[in-house]
CSV table of C-alpha atoms and ligand atoms in Angstrom, one decimal:
chain,number,residue,atom,x,y,z
N,1,MET,CA,0.1,-0.2,0.0
N,2,LYS,CA,1.1,3.5,-0.9
N,3,GLN,CA,1.9,5.8,2.2
N,4,ILE,CA,0.7,9.3,1.7
N,5,TYR,CA,2.4,11.3,4.1
N,6,LEU,CA,0.4,14.5,5.2
N,7,ASP,CA,2.2,15.3,8.6
N,8,ASN,CA,4.8,17.5,7.6
N,9,ALA,CA,4.4,19.8,10.7
N,10,SER,CA,5.1,16.8,13.0
N,11,THR,CA,8.2,16.1,11.1
N,12,THR,CA,9.8,15.6,7.4
N,13,PRO,CA,11.7,13.2,5.7
N,14,VAL,CA,15.6,14.1,5.3
N,15,ARG,CA,16.3,14.9,1.6
N,16,PRO,CA,18.9,12.7,-0.3
N,17,GLU,CA,21.2,15.9,-0.7
N,18,VAL,CA,21.0,16.4,3.1
N,19,LEU,CA,22.0,12.8,3.8
N,20,GLU,CA,24.7,13.1,1.4
N,21,ALA,CA,26.1,16.1,3.0
N,22,MET,CA,26.1,14.5,6.5
N,23,MET,CA,27.5,11.1,5.7
N,24,PRO,CA,31.2,12.1,5.8
N,25,TYR,CA,30.9,13.4,9.1
N,26,PHE,CA,29.9,10.0,10.7
N,27,ALA,CA,32.8,7.8,10.0
N,28,GLU,CA,35.4,9.5,7.9
N,29,ASP,CA,35.7,12.9,9.2
N,30,PHE,CA,34.6,11.9,12.8
N,31,GLY,CA,37.1,14.1,14.6
N,32,ASN,CA,36.2,16.1,17.7
N,33,PRO,CA,35.8,19.7,16.5
N,34,SER,CA,37.7,20.9,19.7
N,35,SER,CA,40.8,18.7,18.6
N,36,LEU,CA,43.7,20.5,16.8
N,37,TYR,CA,44.9,17.7,14.4
N,38,PRO,CA,43.5,18.0,10.9
N,39,ALA,CA,40.3,15.6,11.4
N,40,GLY,CA,39.1,17.6,14.5
N,41,GLN,CA,39.8,20.6,12.3
N,42,ARG,CA,37.7,19.6,9.4
N,43,ALA,CA,34.9,18.8,11.6
N,44,SER,CA,35.4,22.3,13.2
N,45,ASP,CA,35.5,23.8,9.9
N,46,ALA,CA,32.3,22.2,8.9
N,47,VAL,CA,30.4,23.5,12.1
N,48,ALA,CA,31.6,27.0,11.5
N,49,ALA,CA,30.5,26.7,7.7
N,50,ALA,CA,27.0,25.5,9.0
N,51,ARG,CA,26.9,28.3,11.5
N,52,ALA,CA,27.8,30.8,9.0
N,53,THR,CA,25.0,29.5,6.4
N,54,LEU,CA,22.3,29.4,9.1
N,55,ALA,CA,23.1,32.9,10.2
N,56,GLY,CA,23.1,34.4,6.6
N,57,LEU,CA,19.7,32.8,6.0
N,58,ILE,CA,18.1,34.8,8.8
N,59,GLY,CA,20.3,37.8,8.7
N,60,ALA,CA,22.1,37.2,11.5
N,61,LYS,CA,25.9,37.0,12.5
N,62,PRO,CA,27.5,33.7,13.0
N,63,SER,CA,28.4,34.5,16.4
N,64,GLU,CA,24.6,35.0,17.2
N,65,VAL,CA,23.7,31.4,16.5
N,66,TYR,CA,23.7,28.6,19.0
N,67,PHE,CA,23.3,25.2,18.2
N,68,THR,CA,20.8,23.0,20.2
N,69,SER,CA,19.2,19.7,20.2
N,70,GLY,CA,16.2,20.9,18.7
N,71,GLY,CA,13.5,23.5,18.8
N,72,SER,CA,12.2,22.4,22.2
N,73,GLU,CA,15.7,22.9,23.8
N,74,ALA,CA,16.0,26.2,22.0
N,75,ASP,CA,12.6,27.5,23.4
N,76,ASN,CA,13.6,26.2,26.8
N,77,TRP,CA,17.0,28.0,26.7
N,78,ALA,CA,15.4,31.3,25.3
N,79,ILE,CA,12.7,31.5,27.8
N,80,LYS,CA,14.3,30.1,31.0
N,81,GLY,CA,17.8,31.3,29.9
N,82,PHE,CA,16.6,35.0,29.5
N,83,ALA,CA,14.4,35.1,32.5
N,84,ARG,CA,16.9,33.8,34.8
N,85,ALA,CA,19.7,36.0,33.6
N,86,ASN,CA,17.4,39.0,33.7
N,87,ALA,CA,15.3,38.7,36.6
N,88,GLY,CA,17.2,41.5,38.1
N,89,LYS,CA,15.4,43.7,35.9
N,90,GLY,CA,11.8,42.4,36.5
N,91,ARG,CA,10.0,39.0,36.7
N,92,HIS,CA,7.2,39.3,34.3
N,93,LEU,CA,6.7,37.5,30.9
N,94,ILE,CA,4.3,37.6,28.1
N,95,THR,CA,3.3,34.9,25.8
N,96,SER,CA,0.3,33.7,23.9
N,97,ALA,CA,-2.4,31.0,24.5
N,98,ILE,CA,-1.6,29.0,21.7
N,99,GLU,CA,2.4,28.4,21.8
N,100,HIS,CA,4.0,25.1,21.5
N,101,HIS,CA,4.2,23.4,24.9
N,102,ALA,CA,7.8,23.8,24.8
N,103,VAL,CA,7.4,27.6,25.1
N,104,LEU,CA,4.0,26.9,27.6
N,105,HIS,CA,5.6,24.5,29.8
N,106,ALA,CA,8.9,26.6,30.1
N,107,CYS,CA,6.8,29.6,31.1
N,108,GLU,CA,4.8,27.5,33.7
N,109,ALA,CA,8.2,26.3,35.2
N,110,LEU,CA,9.3,29.9,35.6
N,111,GLU,CA,6.0,30.6,37.3
N,112,ARG,CA,6.8,27.8,39.8
N,113,GLU,CA,10.2,30.1,40.4
N,114,GLY,CA,8.2,33.2,41.1
N,115,PHE,CA,7.9,34.7,37.8
N,116,GLU,CA,4.6,36.0,36.4
N,117,VAL,CA,3.4,35.0,33.0
N,118,THR,CA,0.5,36.5,30.9
N,119,TYR,CA,-1.0,34.2,28.2
N,120,LEU,CA,-2.6,36.4,25.9
N,121,PRO,CA,-5.6,35.0,24.2
N,122,VAL,CA,-6.1,35.0,20.4
N,123,ASP,CA,-9.0,35.8,18.2
N,124,GLY,CA,-10.9,33.1,16.1
N,125,ASP,CA,-8.4,33.0,13.6
N,126,GLY,CA,-5.9,32.3,16.1
N,127,LEU,CA,-4.0,35.9,15.8
N,128,VAL,CA,-2.6,37.7,18.7
N,129,ASP,CA,-4.0,41.4,19.0
N,130,PRO,CA,-1.0,43.9,19.0
N,131,ALA,CA,-3.1,46.4,20.9
N,132,ALA,CA,-3.8,43.7,23.6
N,133,PHE,CA,0.0,42.7,23.4
N,134,GLU,CA,1.2,46.3,24.2
N,135,ALA,CA,-1.6,46.8,26.9
N,136,ALA,CA,-0.1,43.6,28.7
N,137,ILE,CA,3.3,45.1,28.7
N,138,ARG,CA,4.2,46.5,32.7
N,139,PRO,CA,7.2,47.9,34.0
N,140,ASP,CA,8.7,44.8,35.1
N,141,THR,CA,8.1,43.0,31.9
N,142,ILE,CA,11.3,41.5,30.5
N,143,LEU,CA,10.5,39.2,27.8
N,144,ALA,CA,7.7,38.3,25.3
N,145,SER,CA,7.6,35.1,23.1
N,146,VAL,CA,5.0,34.9,20.4
N,147,MET,CA,5.5,32.1,17.7
N,148,PHE,CA,5.9,33.1,14.1
N,149,ALA,CA,3.5,30.7,13.0
N,150,ASN,CA,1.3,28.2,14.8
N,151,ASN,CA,1.9,24.4,14.2
N,152,GLU,CA,-1.6,23.0,14.4
N,153,ILE,CA,-3.7,25.8,12.6
N,154,GLY,CA,-0.9,27.6,10.6
N,155,THR,CA,-1.9,31.1,11.6
N,156,ILE,CA,1.1,33.5,10.8
N,157,GLU,CA,1.2,36.0,13.8
N,158,PRO,CA,2.1,39.9,13.1
N,159,ILE,CA,5.8,39.3,14.2
N,160,ALA,CA,7.3,42.4,12.8
N,161,GLU,CA,4.4,44.6,14.7
N,162,LEU,CA,4.6,42.8,17.8
N,163,ALA,CA,8.4,43.0,18.1
N,164,ALA,CA,8.3,46.6,17.2
N,165,ILE,CA,6.1,47.1,20.2
N,166,ALA,CA,8.3,45.1,22.4
N,167,ARG,CA,11.4,47.1,21.5
N,168,ALA,CA,9.9,50.4,22.1
N,169,HIS,CA,9.2,49.4,25.5
N,170,GLY,CA,12.5,47.9,26.2
N,171,VAL,CA,11.0,44.1,26.3
N,172,ALA,CA,13.1,41.3,24.9
N,173,PHE,CA,11.2,39.6,21.8
N,174,HIS,CA,11.6,35.7,21.4
N,175,THR,CA,9.5,33.8,18.7
N,176,ASP,CA,9.5,30.2,18.0
N,177,ALA,CA,9.8,30.1,14.2
N,178,VAL,CA,10.0,26.3,13.8
N,179,GLN,CA,7.3,26.0,11.5
N,180,ALA,CA,8.2,29.2,9.8
N,181,PHE,CA,11.8,28.8,9.0
N,182,GLY,CA,12.5,27.4,5.5
N,183,HIS,CA,8.7,28.4,4.4
N,184,GLU,CA,8.5,32.2,5.2
N,185,ASP,CA,11.1,34.5,4.7
N,186,ILE,CA,12.7,35.6,8.0
N,187,ASP,CA,15.3,38.5,8.5
N,188,VAL,CA,15.8,38.9,12.3
N,189,ARG,CA,17.2,42.5,12.0
N,190,GLU,CA,14.4,43.6,9.8
N,191,LEU,CA,11.8,42.1,12.0
N,192,GLY,CA,13.4,43.4,15.1
N,193,ILE,CA,13.7,39.9,16.7
N,194,ASP,CA,16.1,39.4,19.7
N,195,LEU,CA,15.8,35.4,20.2
N,196,LEU,CA,14.5,33.0,17.5
N,197,SER,CA,14.2,29.1,17.6
N,198,ALA,CA,14.3,26.9,14.6
N,199,SER,CA,14.6,23.0,14.2
N,200,ALA,CA,15.9,21.0,11.5
N,201,HIS,CA,13.5,18.0,11.3
N,202,LYS,CA,10.7,20.5,10.2
N,203,LEU,CA,12.6,21.3,7.2
N,204,ASN,CA,13.9,18.1,5.5
N,205,GLY,CA,16.7,17.9,8.0
N,206,PRO,CA,17.7,15.4,10.6
N,207,LYS,CA,16.0,15.1,13.9
N,208,GLY,CA,17.9,16.0,17.2
N,209,VAL,CA,19.4,19.3,15.9
N,210,GLY,CA,18.2,23.1,16.1
N,211,MET,CA,19.2,26.3,16.7
N,212,LEU,CA,18.9,29.4,19.1
N,213,TYR,CA,19.6,32.7,17.4
N,214,ALA,CA,20.2,35.5,20.1
N,215,ARG,CA,21.1,38.9,19.2
N,216,LYS,CA,24.5,40.2,20.3
N,217,GLY,CA,24.1,41.9,23.6
N,218,VAL,CA,21.1,39.7,24.7
N,219,LYS,CA,21.9,38.3,28.2
N,220,LEU,CA,21.4,34.6,28.5
N,221,ALA,CA,22.0,32.0,31.2
N,222,ASN,CA,24.5,29.3,30.2
N,223,LEU,CA,22.6,26.0,29.3
N,224,ILE,CA,25.2,23.5,29.9
N,225,ASP,CA,28.2,24.3,31.8
N,226,GLY,CA,31.4,22.4,30.9
N,227,GLY,CA,33.7,22.8,27.8
N,228,GLN,CA,34.1,25.7,25.5
N,229,GLN,CA,31.6,24.7,22.9
N,230,GLU,CA,29.0,27.2,21.7
N,231,ARG,CA,31.3,29.6,23.2
N,232,GLY,CA,31.1,28.3,26.6
N,233,ARG,CA,27.2,28.4,26.8
N,234,ARG,CA,26.3,25.0,25.9
N,235,ALA,CA,28.8,22.4,26.7
N,236,THR,CA,29.0,19.1,25.0
N,237,THR,CA,30.7,17.8,21.8
N,238,GLU,CA,29.0,19.1,18.7
N,239,ASN,CA,26.4,17.0,16.8
N,240,VAL,CA,28.6,17.4,13.7
N,241,PRO,CA,26.7,15.4,11.3
N,242,GLY,CA,23.4,17.0,12.2
N,243,ILE,CA,24.7,20.6,12.4
N,244,VAL,CA,25.8,20.2,8.8
N,245,GLY,CA,22.6,18.4,7.6
N,246,PHE,CA,20.7,21.2,9.3
N,247,ALA,CA,22.7,23.9,7.4
N,248,LYS,CA,22.0,21.9,4.0
N,249,ALA,CA,18.5,21.4,4.5
N,250,ALA,CA,18.0,25.0,5.6
N,251,GLU,CA,19.9,26.2,2.6
N,252,LEU,CA,18.0,24.2,0.2
N,253,ALA,CA,14.7,25.0,1.7
N,254,CYS,CA,15.1,28.8,1.9
N,255,ALA,CA,16.3,28.8,-2.0
N,256,GLU,CA,13.2,26.9,-2.9
N,257,ALA,CA,10.8,28.6,-0.3
N,258,ALA,CA,9.1,31.0,-2.7
N,259,GLY,CA,8.5,28.5,-5.1
N,260,GLU,CA,7.3,25.9,-2.8
N,261,ARG,CA,4.9,28.4,-1.0
N,262,GLU,CA,3.3,29.2,-4.4
N,263,ARG,CA,3.0,25.4,-5.3
N,264,GLN,CA,1.7,24.4,-1.8
N,265,THR,CA,-0.7,27.3,-1.5
N,266,ALA,CA,-2.4,26.0,-4.6
N,267,ILE,CA,-2.7,22.7,-3.4
N,268,ARG,CA,-3.8,23.9,0.0
N,269,ASP,CA,-6.4,26.0,-1.3
N,270,HIS,CA,-7.6,23.4,-3.6
N,271,ALA,CA,-8.1,20.9,-0.8
N,272,ILE,CA,-9.8,23.5,1.6
N,273,ALA,CA,-12.4,24.4,-1.3
N,274,ARG,CA,-13.1,20.7,-1.9
N,275,VAL,CA,-13.5,19.8,1.8
N,276,LEU,CA,-15.9,22.6,2.2
N,277,ALA,CA,-17.8,22.0,-1.0
N,278,GLU,CA,-18.0,18.3,-0.5
N,279,ILE,CA,-18.2,17.5,3.3
N,280,PRO,CA,-21.1,18.9,5.3
N,281,HIS,CA,-20.8,20.0,8.7
N,282,ALA,CA,-17.0,21.2,8.2
N,283,ARG,CA,-15.2,24.1,9.5
N,284,LEU,CA,-11.6,25.5,8.4
N,285,ASN,CA,-9.6,26.3,11.6
N,286,GLY,CA,-7.0,28.9,11.4
N,287,SER,CA,-6.9,32.0,9.1
N,288,ALA,CA,-8.0,31.7,5.4
N,289,THR,CA,-5.2,34.3,4.5
N,290,ARG,CA,-2.5,34.6,7.3
N,291,ARG,CA,-1.7,31.0,6.9
N,292,LEU,CA,1.4,28.7,6.4
N,293,SER,CA,1.0,27.4,2.6
N,294,ASN,CA,1.2,23.8,3.9
N,295,ASN,CA,-1.2,23.7,6.6
N,296,VAL,CA,-4.9,22.4,6.3
N,297,ASN,CA,-7.1,22.0,9.7
N,298,PHE,CA,-10.6,21.2,9.7
N,299,SER,CA,-13.1,20.4,12.3
N,300,PHE,CA,-15.8,17.8,11.6
N,301,GLU,CA,-19.1,17.5,13.5
N,302,PHE,CA,-20.6,14.6,15.0
N,303,ILE,CA,-17.3,12.4,14.8
N,304,GLU,CA,-14.1,11.9,16.8
N,305,GLY,CA,-10.8,12.9,15.4
N,306,GLU,CA,-9.3,9.5,16.6
N,307,GLY,CA,-11.6,7.3,14.8
N,308,MET,CA,-10.9,9.4,11.5
N,309,LEU,CA,-7.2,9.1,11.9
N,310,LEU,CA,-7.2,5.4,12.5
N,311,GLN,CA,-9.5,4.7,9.5
N,312,LEU,CA,-7.2,6.8,7.3
N,313,ALA,CA,-4.3,5.2,8.6
N,314,ALA,CA,-5.4,1.9,7.6
N,315,ARG,CA,-5.7,3.4,4.0
N,316,GLY,CA,-1.8,4.7,4.2
N,317,ILE,CA,-2.8,8.2,5.0
N,318,CYS,CA,-0.8,9.8,7.6
N,319,VAL,CA,-2.4,12.7,9.2
N,320,SER,CA,-2.7,14.1,12.7
N,321,SER,CA,-5.8,15.1,14.9
N,322,GLY,CA,-4.6,18.3,16.8
N,323,SER,CA,-0.7,18.2,17.6
N,324,ALA,CA,1.6,15.0,17.8
N,325,CYS,CA,2.0,15.9,21.6
N,326,THR,CA,-1.6,16.1,22.5
N,327,SER,CA,-2.7,13.0,20.5
N,328,GLY,CA,-3.0,10.2,22.9
N,329,SER,CA,-4.4,12.5,25.6
N,330,LEU,CA,-8.1,12.8,25.8
N,331,ASP,CA,-7.8,16.7,26.3
N,332,PRO,CA,-8.6,18.7,23.2
N,333,SER,CA,-5.8,20.7,21.9
N,334,HIS,CA,-5.2,23.9,23.7
N,335,VAL,CA,-5.0,25.8,20.4
N,336,LEU,CA,-8.4,24.5,19.2
N,337,LEU,CA,-9.8,25.7,22.6
N,338,ALA,CA,-8.1,29.1,22.4
N,339,ILE,CA,-9.7,30.0,18.9
N,340,GLY,CA,-13.0,29.4,20.7
N,341,LEU,CA,-14.0,25.9,19.5
N,342,PRO,CA,-16.3,23.9,22.0
N,343,HIS,CA,-14.8,20.6,23.2
N,344,GLU,CA,-17.0,18.6,20.9
N,345,ILE,CA,-16.0,20.2,18.0
N,346,ALA,CA,-12.2,20.5,18.7
N,347,HIS,CA,-12.5,16.8,19.3
N,348,GLY,CA,-13.3,16.1,15.5
N,349,SER,CA,-10.3,17.9,14.1
N,350,LEU,CA,-7.8,16.9,11.8
N,351,ARG,CA,-4.8,18.5,10.3
N,352,LEU,CA,-3.1,17.8,7.0
N,353,THR,CA,0.3,19.3,6.5
N,354,LEU,CA,2.0,19.2,3.0
N,355,GLY,CA,5.4,18.8,2.1
N,356,ARG,CA,8.0,19.1,-0.7
N,357,ASP,CA,6.8,15.7,-2.1
N,358,THR,CA,3.2,16.4,-1.7
N,359,THR,CA,1.2,16.4,-5.0
N,360,ARG,CA,-2.4,17.5,-5.9
N,361,GLU,CA,-3.1,13.9,-6.6
N,362,ASP,CA,-1.9,12.7,-3.0
N,363,VAL,CA,-4.4,15.3,-1.5
N,364,ASP,CA,-7.2,14.4,-3.5
N,365,PHE,CA,-7.0,10.7,-2.7
N,366,ALA,CA,-6.9,11.7,0.9
N,367,ILE,CA,-10.0,13.8,0.7
N,368,ASP,CA,-11.6,10.9,-1.4
N,369,CYS,CA,-10.8,8.5,1.4
N,370,LEU,CA,-11.8,11.3,4.1
N,371,LYS,CA,-15.2,11.6,2.7
N,372,GLN,CA,-15.8,8.0,2.7
N,373,THR,CA,-14.7,7.6,6.2
N,374,LEU,CA,-16.6,10.4,7.7
N,375,GLY,CA,-19.7,9.2,5.9
N,376,ASN,CA,-19.2,5.6,7.5
N,377,LEU,CA,-18.4,7.1,11.0
N,378,ARG,CA,-21.4,9.4,11.0
N,379,MET,CA,-23.9,6.8,9.9
N,380,MET,CA,-22.5,5.0,13.2
N,381,SER,CA,-22.8,7.9,15.2
N,382,PRO,CA,-25.7,8.5,17.7
N,383,LEU,CA,-25.0,12.2,17.8
N,384,TYR,CA,-25.4,12.4,13.9
N,385,GLU,CA,-28.6,10.3,14.2
N,386,ASP,CA,-29.8,12.9,17.0
N,387,TYR,CA,-29.1,15.7,14.4
N,388,GLN,CA,-31.0,14.2,11.6
N,389,GLN,CA,-34.1,13.5,13.6
N,390,GLY,CA,-33.9,17.4,14.7
N,391,ARG,CA,-33.3,16.6,18.3
N,392,VAL,CA,-29.9,18.5,18.2
N,393,GLU,CA,-28.6,21.4,16.3
N,394,SER,CA,-25.3,21.6,14.4
N,395,ILE,CA,-22.9,23.6,16.5
N,396,ILE,CA,-20.9,24.4,13.4
N,397,GLU,CA,-23.6,25.8,11.6
N,398,LYS,CA,-24.4,28.1,14.6
N,399,MET,CA,-20.9,29.0,14.6
N,400,ALA,CA,-20.9,30.2,10.9
N,401,ALA,CA,-24.2,31.9,11.3
D,501,PLP,C1,8.0,20.6,16.5
D,501,PLP,C2,8.1,22.1,16.9
D,501,PLP,C3,8.7,22.3,18.1
D,501,PLP,C4,9.7,21.3,18.8
D,501,PLP,O1,10.8,21.2,17.9
D,501,PLP,P1,11.7,19.8,18.3
D,501,PLP,O2,12.9,20.0,17.3
D,501,PLP,O3,10.8,18.5,17.8
D,501,PLP,O4,11.8,19.9,19.7
D,501,PLP,C5,8.4,23.6,18.7
D,501,PLP,N1,7.9,24.6,18.3
D,501,PLP,C6,7.0,24.4,17.2
D,501,PLP,C7,6.1,25.3,16.7
D,501,PLP,C8,7.1,23.1,16.7
D,501,PLP,O5,6.1,22.9,15.4
């Protein structure tokens, strides 16, 4: 059975060019970058070149890029590292209600240390309101963290506007750009970003490597004490193949981003139009316009997302209901609740995220299967029976009205 992978917001396959770039650093040029003999220096040169490439792709200096084990680590370092190093100036942080758990749980950890955190609500499209953001800033606010683009519903936040407000008030600004890097154009100087997180495995690079950009002059507590790696702030021998693969994957993704955005947007909008036209009681989640080109997220009434997921998986279609971290738990996604979906609607949600290999045919096949699956599941649903008998109303219809 052919597998149709439509879960690229969870992770992506490593591209052949990336694998090829990484290969020499496993066994041939395996030296420790801290060693002075040639094998070590070749590894050290490769890490330096990767750092320069990645810095260039976001308009930063190489000395402002720190390698991490992924997006979660970069988020944790940015938030806890900044808060702990700057607690003398204030102990208040601002973030949004729809952040990735790496940001939300890092903020909760800080709350247990005595910091205060404001979790800004979002509107029905998942957007943070800049005026509400500005109103939340207090004299003791030191850091704000708002994601570049949401991993569940694809909403792209007004980052330039938010960062400008933060800067005008002397508040540092962090953005989790894990879903945006390699897709959207990012220039940290133009956007006024002080801290930015990114991860390799969301852009066809390897798992277990990411980066934190920290603008020169931003005070950050060390993450790992030990040797002199990452300028003494994150000791541990560098993941040389991973770092090389990250740079290669990001270079390719950024070079192809404009073309891929256009190609994927056409497939995305075709998928959205088909679902809304052909499947009753369906609702698009997230903004129709300020949206990642690879993200489609729907709620379907009178069914459970898990049931859909399993039936689609049986036909080779890999999609997700909510975020990977939340599936397996019974609580509906915090993102879907934050955009105002009632629990029963949030439970029937499905996310399809396109990748560089996704074709229109793949998406059409997935939607054909989805239509059949939904039809079958609704036939067996007592709730749907109640609706058809006129005993309950459609919530989605009421929300649209
Ligand atoms: C995947 C993801 C992360 C976590 O990245 P890892 O490299 O898997 O730790 C953080 N934030 C967002 C928005 C993500 O999509």
